[in-house]
Amino acid sequence: MSGPLRPAPGGLSLALRVQPGAGRDALAGLQPDAEGNLLLKVKVAAPPEDGRANAAVLRLLAKSLGLPRGSLSLL
């Protein structure tokens, strides 16, 4: 089992499981995927339309990690 953080070119990769349309924005802990690797579960209230959920994920992660929003990207 590997954790959600992995080295990546130019930084780190954080494996996520995102739940759009949730009741509120929150980091909801770690959970395993089908292969047993850990993912960080992220809940956002934004719908999965026009990139709104992706933008909400980036805002939540930046705020939670104390990083500027521009230092994060989704792959």
CSV table of C-alpha atoms in Angstrom, one decimal:
chain,number,residue,atom,x,y,z
A,1,MET,CA,0.0,0.0,0.0
A,2,SER,CA,1.4,3.4,-0.9
A,3,GLY,CA,0.4,6.8,0.5
A,4,PRO,CA,-1.3,9.6,-1.5
A,5,LEU,CA,1.9,11.7,-1.8
A,6,ARG,CA,4.4,10.7,-4.4
A,7,PRO,CA,7.4,12.4,-5.9
A,8,ALA,CA,6.7,14.0,-9.4
A,9,PRO,CA,8.8,16.1,-11.8
A,10,GLY,CA,9.0,19.6,-10.3
A,11,GLY,CA,7.1,18.7,-7.0
A,12,LEU,CA,4.8,16.2,-5.5
A,13,SER,CA,1.7,14.4,-6.7
A,14,LEU,CA,-1.3,14.0,-4.4
A,15,ALA,CA,-3.7,11.2,-5.3
A,16,LEU,CA,-7.3,12.3,-4.7
A,17,ARG,CA,-10.8,11.0,-4.7
A,18,VAL,CA,-13.1,13.9,-5.3
A,19,GLN,CA,-16.8,14.0,-4.4
A,20,PRO,CA,-18.5,17.0,-6.2
A,21,GLY,CA,-21.9,18.2,-5.1
A,22,ALA,CA,-21.3,17.4,-1.4
A,23,GLY,CA,-23.0,19.3,1.4
A,24,ARG,CA,-19.8,21.3,2.2
A,25,ASP,CA,-16.2,21.6,1.2
A,26,ALA,CA,-14.0,19.3,3.4
A,27,LEU,CA,-11.0,17.0,3.5
A,28,ALA,CA,-12.6,13.7,4.4
A,29,GLY,CA,-9.6,11.6,5.3
A,30,LEU,CA,-7.7,8.8,3.6
A,31,GLN,CA,-9.3,5.8,1.8
A,32,PRO,CA,-7.9,3.0,-0.3
A,33,ASP,CA,-8.5,2.5,-4.0
A,34,ALA,CA,-9.1,-0.9,-5.7
A,35,GLU,CA,-5.3,-1.6,-5.6
A,36,GLY,CA,-5.0,-0.7,-1.9
A,37,ASN,CA,-3.2,2.6,-2.5
A,38,LEU,CA,-4.3,5.4,-0.2
A,39,LEU,CA,-6.2,8.4,-1.7
A,40,LEU,CA,-7.1,11.7,0.0
A,41,LYS,CA,-10.9,12.1,-0.2
A,42,VAL,CA,-12.0,15.6,-0.9
A,43,LYS,CA,-15.6,16.8,-0.8
A,44,VAL,CA,-16.7,20.0,-2.5
A,45,ALA,CA,-20.1,21.6,-2.7
A,46,ALA,CA,-19.5,22.8,-6.3
A,47,PRO,CA,-21.1,20.8,-9.1
A,48,PRO,CA,-19.0,19.0,-11.7
A,49,GLU,CA,-19.9,21.5,-14.4
A,50,ASP,CA,-17.7,24.0,-16.3
A,51,GLY,CA,-14.6,23.2,-14.1
A,52,ARG,CA,-16.3,24.5,-10.9
A,53,ALA,CA,-15.6,21.4,-8.8
A,54,ASN,CA,-11.9,21.4,-10.0
A,55,ALA,CA,-11.6,25.0,-9.0
A,56,ALA,CA,-13.1,24.3,-5.6
A,57,VAL,CA,-10.7,21.4,-5.0
A,58,LEU,CA,-7.7,23.7,-5.8
A,59,ARG,CA,-9.0,26.4,-3.5
A,60,LEU,CA,-9.6,24.0,-0.6
A,61,LEU,CA,-6.2,22.3,-1.0
A,62,ALA,CA,-4.4,25.6,-1.2
A,63,LYS,CA,-6.1,26.9,1.9
A,64,SER,CA,-5.6,23.6,3.8
A,65,LEU,CA,-2.0,23.4,2.9
A,66,GLY,CA,-1.2,27.1,3.3
A,67,LEU,CA,0.0,27.3,-0.2
A,68,PRO,CA,-0.7,29.9,-2.9
A,69,ARG,CA,-3.4,28.7,-5.3
A,70,GLY,CA,-1.1,29.2,-8.3
A,71,SER,CA,1.4,26.6,-6.9
A,72,LEU,CA,-1.2,23.8,-7.4
A,73,SER,CA,-2.5,22.1,-10.5
A,74,LEU,CA,-4.8,19.2,-11.4
A,75,LEU,CA,-3.5,16.5,-13.7
